[in-house]
Amino acid sequence: MAWDKIGIAKRIAQEVQDGTYVNLGIGIPTLVANYIPEGMEVELQSENGILGMGPFPFEGEEDADLINAGKQTVTLRPGSSIFDSAMSFGMIRAQKVDLTILGAMEVSENGDIANWKVPGKMVKGMGGAMDLVASAKNIIVAMQHCDKAGNSKLLPQCSLPLTGIQCIKKVVTDLGVFDIRDGAFHLVELAPDVTLEEVVAKTAGKLVV
Amino acid sequence: MGFNKVYKSAKDACEGIESGMTLLVGGFGLCGIPENCIAELVEKKINNLTCISNNAGVDDFGLGLLLQGKQVKKMISSYVGENAEFERQMLSGELEVELIPQGTLATRCMAAGYGMPAVYTPAGVGTEVAEGKEVREFNGKKYLMEMAFDADFAIVKAWKGDAMGNLVFRSTARNFNPMMAMAGKITIAEVEELVPLGELNPDHIHTPGIYVHRIFQGEKFEKRIEQRTVRQKI
């Protein structure tokens, strides 16, 4: 059994360090917040202007003025702070945020990422993704190993328009965990019951086992 | 005489906004948007506007209302397309859209408010966002030169304000509002509550009144929620 979305989120949660500031993207990355080990202190940053973001509010307690970067209603944890968008991206650019976790359509063996635009399809925009990948100290990508047609998303080079270059350090897919360094994907761990043969067959970029 | 910043309605405050102008519009999604001014712009039936705003609203609210009336010529945003009419106009070429990174958008406003002509940011280096822009290396890392915005009006929304134009925002409705307020040649602030001078603690003011030229208390605030997400009580 390869990892499902929750499996990927649980595995990434193991990479999160105690006492750090973390920005979570939309999709699987958001789920990571649910699996941060008990007793660990992690402060979540939301780029619309929150440090110390909490879970969704209870029904009836939603506040239209309090949303996350995905425009969902959220809450604040004790010790949280609110700031404007310039300061939010200021702290990202100045590398005060320790870890960024985001989704991707493609990642290349030299750490390039494409996740904002498919030519010919409706383009919604990059939001804060280009700012995050250009500046973050440590970036982990959460994604499926292959697209719906079965094509590898771990490539020699990205075919889609880029979001950032040479910035991704680690990729966690349904099949396993991969570090990116020296122009290759280095296999760190296989997901349960996934064979090395399957990973080799489904990784188009350079793979070091 | 004196400052005379207080206007009695959105209609009065939006005097002088004309077709073809460039507007900075505060808000993130539907959170913290200047609802009353947008309604007035719809009413004014002006068009050919260039709107600089992080998002473009939804079909029947926010900047979507201006799009419905085909009043917008160009949008400069970081994330759009939460509405069908926007998509239709963009794909048919009626609407020009310039997508820029969110932090770049914020920083180009900030630069205008701080009197800086341009800033350097690494966002977009090596991507199509970098096309035609000056790239400069500092300490071995590449940065793009991004220009400060030059807008005729800024329209922002705050929680509380006073007759001197001092503003206090509430929660994440702050977002782009403070730096857009700083960046407008003329800045119009709509507030939920216009309070008497002296009531706002000077230490708690987010935007000093020097950046705000016109202020009024909004008639009504719908404050629509775009994605209502809740958890169950266990």
Short mmCIF file of N, CA, C and O in Angstrom, two decimals, chain A residues 26 47-50 54-76 81-90 93 95 113 116-117 120-136 161-165, chain B residues 28-32 54-55 77-83 86-87 90-91 99-107 110 120-129 141 143 157 159 170-176 178-179 192 222-234:
data_model
loop_
_atom_site.label_atom_id
_atom_site.label_comp_id
_atom_site.label_asym_id
_atom_site.label_seq_id
_atom_site.Cartn_x
_atom_site.Cartn_y
_atom_site.Cartn_z
N ILE A 26 -1.86 24.96 0.23
CA ILE A 26 -3.21 24.41 0.13
C ILE A 26 -3.13 22.94 -0.30
O ILE A 26 -2.23 22.55 -1.02
N GLU A 47 0.14 33.38 4.89
CA GLU A 47 0.76 34.55 4.26
C GLU A 47 -0.18 35.74 4.08
O GLU A 47 0.25 36.82 3.69
N ASN A 48 -1.48 35.57 4.39
CA ASN A 48 -2.34 36.76 4.39
C ASN A 48 -2.19 37.55 5.69
O ASN A 48 -2.80 38.60 5.84
N GLY A 49 -1.37 37.03 6.62
CA GLY A 49 -1.02 37.86 7.77
C GLY A 49 -1.25 37.28 9.15
O GLY A 49 -1.64 38.00 10.06
N ILE A 50 -0.98 35.96 9.32
CA ILE A 50 -1.15 35.34 10.65
C ILE A 50 0.12 34.58 11.04
O ILE A 50 0.68 33.86 10.22
N GLY A 54 -4.75 28.76 14.20
CA GLY A 54 -5.35 27.60 14.84
C GLY A 54 -6.27 26.86 13.88
O GLY A 54 -6.32 27.18 12.69
N PRO A 55 -7.01 25.87 14.40
CA PRO A 55 -7.92 25.08 13.56
C PRO A 55 -9.14 25.87 13.10
O PRO A 55 -9.32 27.03 13.50
N PHE A 56 -9.99 25.22 12.30
CA PHE A 56 -11.26 25.85 11.87
C PHE A 56 -12.09 26.18 13.11
O PHE A 56 -11.99 25.49 14.13
N PRO A 57 -12.93 27.21 13.04
CA PRO A 57 -13.78 27.56 14.19
C PRO A 57 -14.92 26.56 14.35
O PRO A 57 -15.26 25.83 13.41
N PHE A 58 -15.51 26.53 15.55
CA PHE A 58 -16.73 25.74 15.74
C PHE A 58 -17.85 26.44 14.99
O PHE A 58 -17.82 27.66 14.81
N GLU A 59 -18.84 25.65 14.59
CA GLU A 59 -19.97 26.21 13.86
C GLU A 59 -20.61 27.35 14.66
O GLU A 59 -20.82 27.23 15.86
N GLY A 60 -20.88 28.45 13.99
CA GLY A 60 -21.49 29.59 14.66
C GLY A 60 -20.46 30.58 15.19
O GLY A 60 -20.79 31.69 15.57
N GLU A 61 -19.18 30.17 15.20
CA GLU A 61 -18.12 31.06 15.70
C GLU A 61 -17.23 31.58 14.58
O GLU A 61 -16.16 32.14 14.83
N GLU A 62 -17.66 31.42 13.32
CA GLU A 62 -16.86 31.90 12.20
C GLU A 62 -16.81 33.43 12.24
O GLU A 62 -17.77 34.10 12.59
N ASP A 63 -15.65 33.95 11.83
CA ASP A 63 -15.44 35.40 11.81
C ASP A 63 -14.99 35.77 10.39
O ASP A 63 -13.94 35.32 9.94
N ALA A 64 -15.80 36.58 9.70
CA ALA A 64 -15.49 36.95 8.32
C ALA A 64 -14.14 37.66 8.19
O ALA A 64 -13.51 37.65 7.13
N ASP A 65 -13.70 38.28 9.28
CA ASP A 65 -12.42 39.00 9.25
C ASP A 65 -11.22 38.10 9.53
O ASP A 65 -10.09 38.58 9.53
N LEU A 66 -11.48 36.83 9.80
CA LEU A 66 -10.37 35.94 10.17
C LEU A 66 -10.32 34.72 9.27
O LEU A 66 -11.01 33.72 9.50
N ILE A 67 -9.48 34.81 8.23
CA ILE A 67 -9.36 33.71 7.27
C ILE A 67 -7.89 33.37 7.05
O ILE A 67 -7.01 34.14 7.43
N ASN A 68 -7.66 32.20 6.42
CA ASN A 68 -6.28 31.82 6.09
C ASN A 68 -6.01 32.15 4.61
O ASN A 68 -6.87 32.70 3.93
N ALA A 69 -4.82 31.76 4.15
CA ALA A 69 -4.43 32.10 2.77
C ALA A 69 -5.29 31.37 1.73
O ALA A 69 -5.31 31.77 0.57
N GLY A 70 -6.00 30.31 2.16
CA GLY A 70 -6.92 29.62 1.27
C GLY A 70 -8.32 30.20 1.35
O GLY A 70 -9.26 29.63 0.82
N LYS A 71 -8.45 31.33 2.07
CA LYS A 71 -9.71 32.06 2.25
C LYS A 71 -10.72 31.29 3.09
O LYS A 71 -11.93 31.56 3.07
N GLN A 72 -10.24 30.31 3.86
CA GLN A 72 -11.11 29.55 4.77
C GLN A 72 -11.15 30.22 6.14
O GLN A 72 -10.14 30.79 6.59
N THR A 73 -12.29 30.12 6.81
CA THR A 73 -12.39 30.66 8.17
C THR A 73 -11.50 29.83 9.10
O THR A 73 -11.50 28.60 9.03
N VAL A 74 -10.74 30.51 9.95
CA VAL A 74 -9.84 29.83 10.89
C VAL A 74 -9.95 30.49 12.27
O VAL A 74 -10.78 31.38 12.48
N THR A 75 -9.09 30.05 13.19
CA THR A 75 -9.03 30.65 14.52
C THR A 75 -7.58 31.03 14.81
O THR A 75 -6.67 30.69 14.04
N LEU A 76 -7.39 31.71 15.93
CA LEU A 76 -6.04 32.08 16.37
C LEU A 76 -5.72 31.32 17.64
O LEU A 76 -6.58 31.11 18.49
N SER A 81 -0.20 36.45 16.33
CA SER A 81 -0.09 37.86 15.93
C SER A 81 -0.63 38.03 14.51
O SER A 81 -0.67 37.08 13.74
N ILE A 82 -1.04 39.26 14.23
CA ILE A 82 -1.61 39.62 12.92
C ILE A 82 -0.77 40.75 12.34
O ILE A 82 -0.33 41.64 13.07
N PHE A 83 -0.56 40.71 11.03
CA PHE A 83 0.26 41.76 10.39
C PHE A 83 -0.21 41.92 8.96
O PHE A 83 -1.03 41.14 8.48
N ASP A 84 0.32 42.94 8.29
CA ASP A 84 -0.12 43.20 6.91
C ASP A 84 0.67 42.34 5.91
O ASP A 84 1.61 41.65 6.28
N SER A 85 0.26 42.42 4.66
CA SER A 85 0.83 41.55 3.62
C SER A 85 2.30 41.87 3.33
O SER A 85 3.07 40.96 3.00
N ALA A 86 2.69 43.13 3.43
CA ALA A 86 4.10 43.47 3.17
C ALA A 86 4.99 42.85 4.23
O ALA A 86 6.03 42.27 3.92
N MET A 87 4.57 42.93 5.49
CA MET A 87 5.37 42.33 6.56
C MET A 87 5.36 40.81 6.45
O MET A 87 6.37 40.15 6.70
N SER A 88 4.22 40.25 6.05
CA SER A 88 4.12 38.80 5.91
C SER A 88 5.15 38.27 4.92
O SER A 88 5.86 37.29 5.19
N PHE A 89 5.24 38.93 3.77
CA PHE A 89 6.22 38.48 2.78
C PHE A 89 7.62 38.98 3.13
O PHE A 89 8.61 38.41 2.68
N GLY A 90 7.69 40.00 3.95
CA GLY A 90 8.99 40.44 4.47
C GLY A 90 9.62 39.35 5.33
O GLY A 90 10.79 39.01 5.16
N ARG A 93 10.69 36.54 2.99
CA ARG A 93 11.88 36.91 2.21
C ARG A 93 13.13 36.92 3.08
O ARG A 93 14.21 36.55 2.64
N GLN A 95 13.76 35.05 5.46
CA GLN A 95 14.01 33.68 5.92
C GLN A 95 13.76 33.48 7.41
O GLN A 95 14.45 32.70 8.07
N ILE A 113 10.73 23.90 -9.52
CA ILE A 113 9.34 23.53 -9.26
C ILE A 113 8.41 24.27 -10.22
O ILE A 113 8.63 25.44 -10.53
N TRP A 116 2.03 26.47 -10.97
CA TRP A 116 1.04 27.55 -11.04
C TRP A 116 0.33 27.71 -12.37
O TRP A 116 -0.70 28.34 -12.44
N LYS A 117 0.83 27.08 -13.41
CA LYS A 117 0.27 27.39 -14.71
C LYS A 117 0.36 26.22 -15.66
O LYS A 117 1.42 25.61 -15.81
N GLY A 120 -2.72 26.94 -21.93
CA GLY A 120 -3.95 26.51 -22.59
C GLY A 120 -5.11 26.33 -21.64
O GLY A 120 -6.26 26.24 -22.05
N LYS A 121 -4.81 26.24 -20.34
CA LYS A 121 -5.88 26.12 -19.35
C LYS A 121 -6.02 27.44 -18.62
O LYS A 121 -5.13 28.27 -18.62
N MET A 122 -7.16 27.62 -17.96
CA MET A 122 -7.39 28.84 -17.18
C MET A 122 -6.28 29.00 -16.15
O MET A 122 -5.99 28.09 -15.38
N VAL A 123 -5.63 30.17 -16.17
CA VAL A 123 -4.54 30.43 -15.24
C VAL A 123 -5.07 31.28 -14.10
O VAL A 123 -5.60 32.36 -14.30
N LYS A 124 -4.96 30.75 -12.90
CA LYS A 124 -5.50 31.48 -11.76
C LYS A 124 -4.47 32.38 -11.08
O LYS A 124 -4.82 33.30 -10.36
N GLY A 125 -3.18 32.07 -11.30
CA GLY A 125 -2.16 32.92 -10.71
C GLY A 125 -1.28 32.17 -9.73
O GLY A 125 -1.60 31.06 -9.33
N MET A 126 -0.17 32.80 -9.38
CA MET A 126 0.80 32.15 -8.51
C MET A 126 0.56 32.45 -7.04
O MET A 126 1.15 31.80 -6.19
N GLY A 127 -0.32 33.39 -6.73
CA GLY A 127 -0.51 33.76 -5.33
C GLY A 127 0.83 34.05 -4.68
O GLY A 127 1.67 34.75 -5.26
N GLY A 128 1.08 33.44 -3.52
CA GLY A 128 2.34 33.69 -2.82
C GLY A 128 3.41 32.64 -3.10
O GLY A 128 4.50 32.69 -2.53
N ALA A 129 3.12 31.69 -4.00
CA ALA A 129 4.04 30.56 -4.20
C ALA A 129 5.43 30.99 -4.70
O ALA A 129 6.45 30.47 -4.25
N MET A 130 5.48 31.96 -5.62
CA MET A 130 6.80 32.37 -6.15
C MET A 130 7.64 33.05 -5.08
O MET A 130 8.86 32.89 -5.04
N ASP A 131 6.99 33.83 -4.22
CA ASP A 131 7.71 34.49 -3.13
C ASP A 131 8.25 33.44 -2.15
O ASP A 131 9.39 33.51 -1.70
N LEU A 132 7.40 32.46 -1.84
CA LEU A 132 7.79 31.42 -0.87
C LEU A 132 8.95 30.59 -1.38
O LEU A 132 9.94 30.39 -0.67
N VAL A 133 8.88 30.10 -2.62
CA VAL A 133 9.94 29.21 -3.10
C VAL A 133 11.25 29.96 -3.37
O VAL A 133 12.32 29.38 -3.30
N ALA A 134 11.14 31.26 -3.65
CA ALA A 134 12.36 32.03 -3.94
C ALA A 134 13.16 32.32 -2.67
O ALA A 134 14.34 32.63 -2.75
N SER A 135 12.51 32.25 -1.52
CA SER A 135 13.17 32.71 -0.30
C SER A 135 13.30 31.68 0.81
O SER A 135 14.17 31.81 1.66
N ALA A 136 12.43 30.68 0.85
CA ALA A 136 12.40 29.78 2.00
C ALA A 136 13.72 29.05 2.18
O ALA A 136 14.38 28.68 1.22
N PRO A 161 5.55 25.94 -17.08
CA PRO A 161 6.18 27.20 -16.66
C PRO A 161 6.61 27.11 -15.19
O PRO A 161 5.86 26.62 -14.33
N LEU A 162 7.81 27.60 -14.91
CA LEU A 162 8.39 27.45 -13.57
C LEU A 162 7.80 28.41 -12.54
O LEU A 162 7.38 29.51 -12.87
N THR A 163 7.80 27.94 -11.30
CA THR A 163 7.44 28.80 -10.16
C THR A 163 8.72 29.30 -9.49
O THR A 163 8.79 30.43 -9.00
N GLY A 164 9.75 28.45 -9.48
CA GLY A 164 11.03 28.82 -8.89
C GLY A 164 12.10 27.84 -9.33
O GLY A 164 11.80 26.74 -9.80
N ILE A 165 13.36 28.27 -9.19
CA ILE A 165 14.47 27.42 -9.65
C ILE A 165 15.38 27.00 -8.50
O ILE A 165 15.60 27.76 -7.55
N PHE B 28 -8.24 40.88 0.76
CA PHE B 28 -7.68 39.57 0.39
C PHE B 28 -8.88 38.65 0.22
O PHE B 28 -9.59 38.39 1.19
N GLY B 29 -9.12 38.17 -1.01
CA GLY B 29 -10.38 37.47 -1.25
C GLY B 29 -11.51 38.47 -1.02
O GLY B 29 -11.45 39.59 -1.51
N LEU B 30 -12.48 38.08 -0.22
CA LEU B 30 -13.58 39.01 0.09
C LEU B 30 -13.38 39.62 1.47
O LEU B 30 -14.25 40.32 1.99
N CYS B 31 -12.23 39.36 2.08
CA CYS B 31 -11.95 39.79 3.46
C CYS B 31 -11.30 41.18 3.45
O CYS B 31 -10.25 41.38 2.86
N GLY B 32 -11.98 42.14 4.10
CA GLY B 32 -11.40 43.48 4.20
C GLY B 32 -11.49 44.27 2.91
O GLY B 32 -10.64 45.13 2.65
N ASN B 54 -5.23 42.12 -4.91
CA ASN B 54 -4.71 40.76 -4.85
C ASN B 54 -5.61 39.76 -5.57
O ASN B 54 -5.14 38.85 -6.23
N ASN B 55 -6.94 39.95 -5.44
CA ASN B 55 -7.89 39.04 -6.08
C ASN B 55 -8.95 39.87 -6.82
O ASN B 55 -8.93 41.08 -6.76
N SER B 77 -3.12 41.39 -10.40
CA SER B 77 -3.47 40.57 -9.25
C SER B 77 -2.47 39.42 -9.08
O SER B 77 -1.68 39.16 -9.97
N SER B 78 -2.56 38.71 -7.94
CA SER B 78 -1.72 37.52 -7.78
C SER B 78 -2.52 36.23 -7.96
O SER B 78 -1.98 35.20 -8.31
N TYR B 79 -3.82 36.31 -7.69
CA TYR B 79 -4.64 35.09 -7.81
C TYR B 79 -6.07 35.48 -8.16
O TYR B 79 -6.70 36.25 -7.45
N VAL B 80 -6.56 34.95 -9.27
CA VAL B 80 -7.86 35.38 -9.79
C VAL B 80 -8.71 34.18 -10.19
O VAL B 80 -8.33 33.04 -9.96
N GLY B 81 -9.82 34.46 -10.80
CA GLY B 81 -10.58 33.39 -11.43
C GLY B 81 -11.46 32.61 -10.48
O GLY B 81 -11.80 31.46 -10.73
N GLU B 82 -11.85 33.23 -9.35
CA GLU B 82 -12.85 32.59 -8.50
C GLU B 82 -14.23 32.93 -9.06
O GLU B 82 -15.24 32.71 -8.40
N ASN B 83 -14.29 33.51 -10.23
CA ASN B 83 -15.61 33.82 -10.80
C ASN B 83 -15.64 33.63 -12.31
O ASN B 83 -14.67 33.83 -13.02
N PHE B 86 -15.21 36.64 -14.88
CA PHE B 86 -13.80 37.01 -15.00
C PHE B 86 -13.13 36.10 -16.04
O PHE B 86 -12.46 36.58 -16.95
N GLU B 87 -13.34 34.81 -15.88
CA GLU B 87 -12.73 33.82 -16.76
C GLU B 87 -13.17 34.05 -18.21
O GLU B 87 -12.34 34.03 -19.13
N MET B 90 -11.51 37.18 -19.60
CA MET B 90 -10.07 36.98 -19.76
C MET B 90 -9.79 36.14 -21.00
O MET B 90 -8.93 36.48 -21.82
N LEU B 91 -10.54 35.04 -21.15
CA LEU B 91 -10.31 34.13 -22.28
C LEU B 91 -10.71 34.77 -23.61
O LEU B 91 -10.12 34.49 -24.65
N LEU B 99 -0.56 38.91 -13.99
CA LEU B 99 -0.41 38.17 -12.75
C LEU B 99 0.98 38.39 -12.18
O LEU B 99 1.98 38.22 -12.89
N ILE B 100 1.05 38.76 -10.92
CA ILE B 100 2.34 39.00 -10.28
C ILE B 100 2.35 38.33 -8.91
O ILE B 100 1.31 38.14 -8.31
N PRO B 101 3.54 37.95 -8.42
CA PRO B 101 3.60 37.29 -7.11
C PRO B 101 3.00 38.17 -6.00
O PRO B 101 3.13 39.39 -6.02
N GLN B 102 2.37 37.50 -5.04
CA GLN B 102 1.66 38.21 -3.97
C GLN B 102 2.57 39.13 -3.15
O GLN B 102 2.20 40.25 -2.83
N GLY B 103 3.76 38.63 -2.83
CA GLY B 103 4.69 39.45 -2.06
C GLY B 103 5.20 40.64 -2.87
O GLY B 103 5.45 41.72 -2.33
N THR B 104 5.35 40.42 -4.17
CA THR B 104 5.77 41.50 -5.06
C THR B 104 4.70 42.58 -5.11
O THR B 104 5.00 43.78 -5.06
N LEU B 105 3.45 42.16 -5.17
CA LEU B 105 2.32 43.10 -5.16
C LEU B 105 2.35 43.95 -3.88
O LEU B 105 2.24 45.19 -3.93
N ALA B 106 2.52 43.29 -2.76
CA ALA B 106 2.55 44.00 -1.47
C ALA B 106 3.72 44.98 -1.41
O ALA B 106 3.59 46.12 -0.98
N THR B 107 4.88 44.51 -1.89
CA THR B 107 6.09 45.30 -1.78
C THR B 107 6.10 46.49 -2.73
O THR B 107 6.66 47.54 -2.42
N MET B 110 4.17 49.01 -0.90
CA MET B 110 4.99 49.52 0.20
C MET B 110 6.03 50.52 -0.31
O MET B 110 6.22 51.59 0.27
N TYR B 120 14.07 45.34 -4.92
CA TYR B 120 14.59 44.09 -5.47
C TYR B 120 14.02 42.93 -4.69
O TYR B 120 14.03 42.94 -3.46
N THR B 121 13.49 41.94 -5.42
CA THR B 121 12.95 40.74 -4.76
C THR B 121 13.36 39.50 -5.55
O THR B 121 13.46 39.56 -6.79
N PRO B 122 13.61 38.40 -4.86
CA PRO B 122 13.98 37.16 -5.58
C PRO B 122 12.77 36.46 -6.21
O PRO B 122 12.95 35.56 -7.03
N ALA B 123 11.56 36.86 -5.84
CA ALA B 123 10.37 36.16 -6.35
C ALA B 123 10.28 36.27 -7.86
O ALA B 123 10.29 37.36 -8.41
N GLY B 124 10.22 35.11 -8.52
CA GLY B 124 10.05 35.09 -9.98
C GLY B 124 11.34 34.98 -10.76
O GLY B 124 11.30 34.88 -11.99
N VAL B 125 12.49 34.99 -10.09
CA VAL B 125 13.77 34.81 -10.81
C VAL B 125 13.75 33.46 -11.54
O VAL B 125 13.36 32.45 -10.96
N GLY B 126 14.11 33.47 -12.81
CA GLY B 126 14.15 32.22 -13.58
C GLY B 126 12.80 31.80 -14.13
O GLY B 126 12.68 30.74 -14.74
N THR B 127 11.77 32.61 -13.91
CA THR B 127 10.43 32.28 -14.41
C THR B 127 9.98 33.33 -15.42
O THR B 127 10.67 34.34 -15.62
N GLU B 128 8.78 33.16 -15.98
CA GLU B 128 8.30 34.13 -16.98
C GLU B 128 8.01 35.49 -16.36
O GLU B 128 7.93 36.49 -17.07
N VAL B 129 7.88 35.55 -15.03
CA VAL B 129 7.67 36.83 -14.35
C VAL B 129 8.89 37.75 -14.53
O VAL B 129 8.79 38.97 -14.48
N LYS B 141 23.15 36.01 -4.94
CA LYS B 141 21.77 35.61 -5.23
C LYS B 141 21.12 36.61 -6.18
O LYS B 141 21.36 37.81 -6.08
N TYR B 143 18.13 38.81 -8.00
CA TYR B 143 16.90 39.52 -7.63
C TYR B 143 16.33 40.25 -8.85
O TYR B 143 17.08 40.67 -9.73
N LYS B 157 -10.33 49.58 3.25
CA LYS B 157 -11.36 49.39 4.28
C LYS B 157 -10.69 49.15 5.62
O LYS B 157 -9.76 48.35 5.72
N TRP B 159 -11.37 49.00 10.17
CA TRP B 159 -12.38 48.74 11.21
C TRP B 159 -12.81 50.06 11.84
O TRP B 159 -13.96 50.44 11.81
N ARG B 170 -8.92 45.26 11.66
CA ARG B 170 -9.29 44.16 12.53
C ARG B 170 -8.90 42.82 11.89
O ARG B 170 -9.28 42.54 10.76
N SER B 171 -8.13 42.03 12.65
CA SER B 171 -7.76 40.67 12.28
C SER B 171 -7.18 40.62 10.85
O SER B 171 -6.51 41.56 10.42
N THR B 172 -7.45 39.55 10.11
CA THR B 172 -6.82 39.43 8.78
C THR B 172 -7.50 40.30 7.73
O THR B 172 -7.12 40.26 6.56
N ALA B 173 -8.48 41.12 8.14
CA ALA B 173 -9.02 42.11 7.20
C ALA B 173 -8.00 43.24 7.00
O ALA B 173 -8.22 44.15 6.21
N ARG B 174 -6.88 43.17 7.72
CA ARG B 174 -5.81 44.15 7.52
C ARG B 174 -5.16 43.93 6.14
O ARG B 174 -5.08 44.83 5.34
N ASN B 175 -4.64 42.74 5.91
CA ASN B 175 -4.00 42.30 4.66
C ASN B 175 -3.33 43.41 3.83
O ASN B 175 -2.32 43.97 4.25
N PHE B 176 -3.86 43.71 2.65
CA PHE B 176 -3.22 44.71 1.78
C PHE B 176 -3.63 46.15 2.08
O PHE B 176 -3.13 47.09 1.46
N PRO B 178 -3.28 48.41 4.66
CA PRO B 178 -2.35 49.47 5.11
C PRO B 178 -1.39 49.94 4.02
O PRO B 178 -1.17 51.14 3.85
N MET B 179 -0.81 49.00 3.26
CA MET B 179 0.18 49.45 2.28
C MET B 179 -0.45 50.06 1.06
O MET B 179 0.14 50.91 0.40
N GLU B 192 -15.79 50.87 9.45
CA GLU B 192 -17.03 50.39 10.06
C GLU B 192 -17.51 51.38 11.11
O GLU B 192 -18.70 51.53 11.33
N GLU B 222 -21.51 43.91 4.41
CA GLU B 222 -22.04 42.53 4.34
C GLU B 222 -21.02 41.54 4.88
O GLU B 222 -21.38 40.56 5.50
N LYS B 223 -19.73 41.81 4.64
CA LYS B 223 -18.64 40.94 5.08
C LYS B 223 -18.91 39.48 4.75
O LYS B 223 -18.97 38.61 5.62
N ARG B 224 -19.03 39.22 3.47
CA ARG B 224 -19.33 37.86 3.04
C ARG B 224 -18.14 36.92 3.25
O ARG B 224 -17.00 37.33 3.07
N ILE B 225 -18.42 35.68 3.63
CA ILE B 225 -17.38 34.66 3.81
C ILE B 225 -17.27 33.83 2.54
O ILE B 225 -18.27 33.32 2.03
N GLU B 226 -16.03 33.70 2.02
CA GLU B 226 -15.84 32.98 0.76
C GLU B 226 -15.83 31.46 0.97
O GLU B 226 -16.44 30.72 0.22
N GLN B 227 -15.12 31.00 1.99
CA GLN B 227 -15.04 29.56 2.27
C GLN B 227 -15.34 29.35 3.76
O GLN B 227 -14.45 29.52 4.58
N ARG B 228 -16.57 28.98 4.04
CA ARG B 228 -16.95 28.77 5.44
C ARG B 228 -16.50 27.39 5.87
O ARG B 228 -17.03 26.39 5.43
N THR B 229 -15.47 27.31 6.68
CA THR B 229 -14.97 26.02 7.14
C THR B 229 -15.11 25.97 8.66
O THR B 229 -14.75 26.93 9.35
N VAL B 230 -15.66 24.86 9.16
CA VAL B 230 -15.88 24.72 10.61
C VAL B 230 -15.44 23.34 11.07
O VAL B 230 -15.19 22.45 10.25
N ARG B 231 -15.31 23.17 12.38
CA ARG B 231 -15.09 21.83 12.93
C ARG B 231 -16.22 21.53 13.90
O ARG B 231 -16.87 22.46 14.40
N GLN B 232 -16.45 20.26 14.14
CA GLN B 232 -17.54 19.85 15.03
C GLN B 232 -17.07 19.83 16.48
O GLN B 232 -15.92 19.51 16.76
N LYS B 233 -17.99 20.21 17.37
CA LYS B 233 -17.68 20.09 18.79
C LYS B 233 -17.73 18.60 19.14
O LYS B 233 -18.66 17.90 18.77
N ILE B 234 -16.70 18.14 19.86
CA ILE B 234 -16.69 16.72 20.19
C ILE B 234 -17.36 16.49 21.54
O ILE B 234 -17.19 17.25 22.46
#
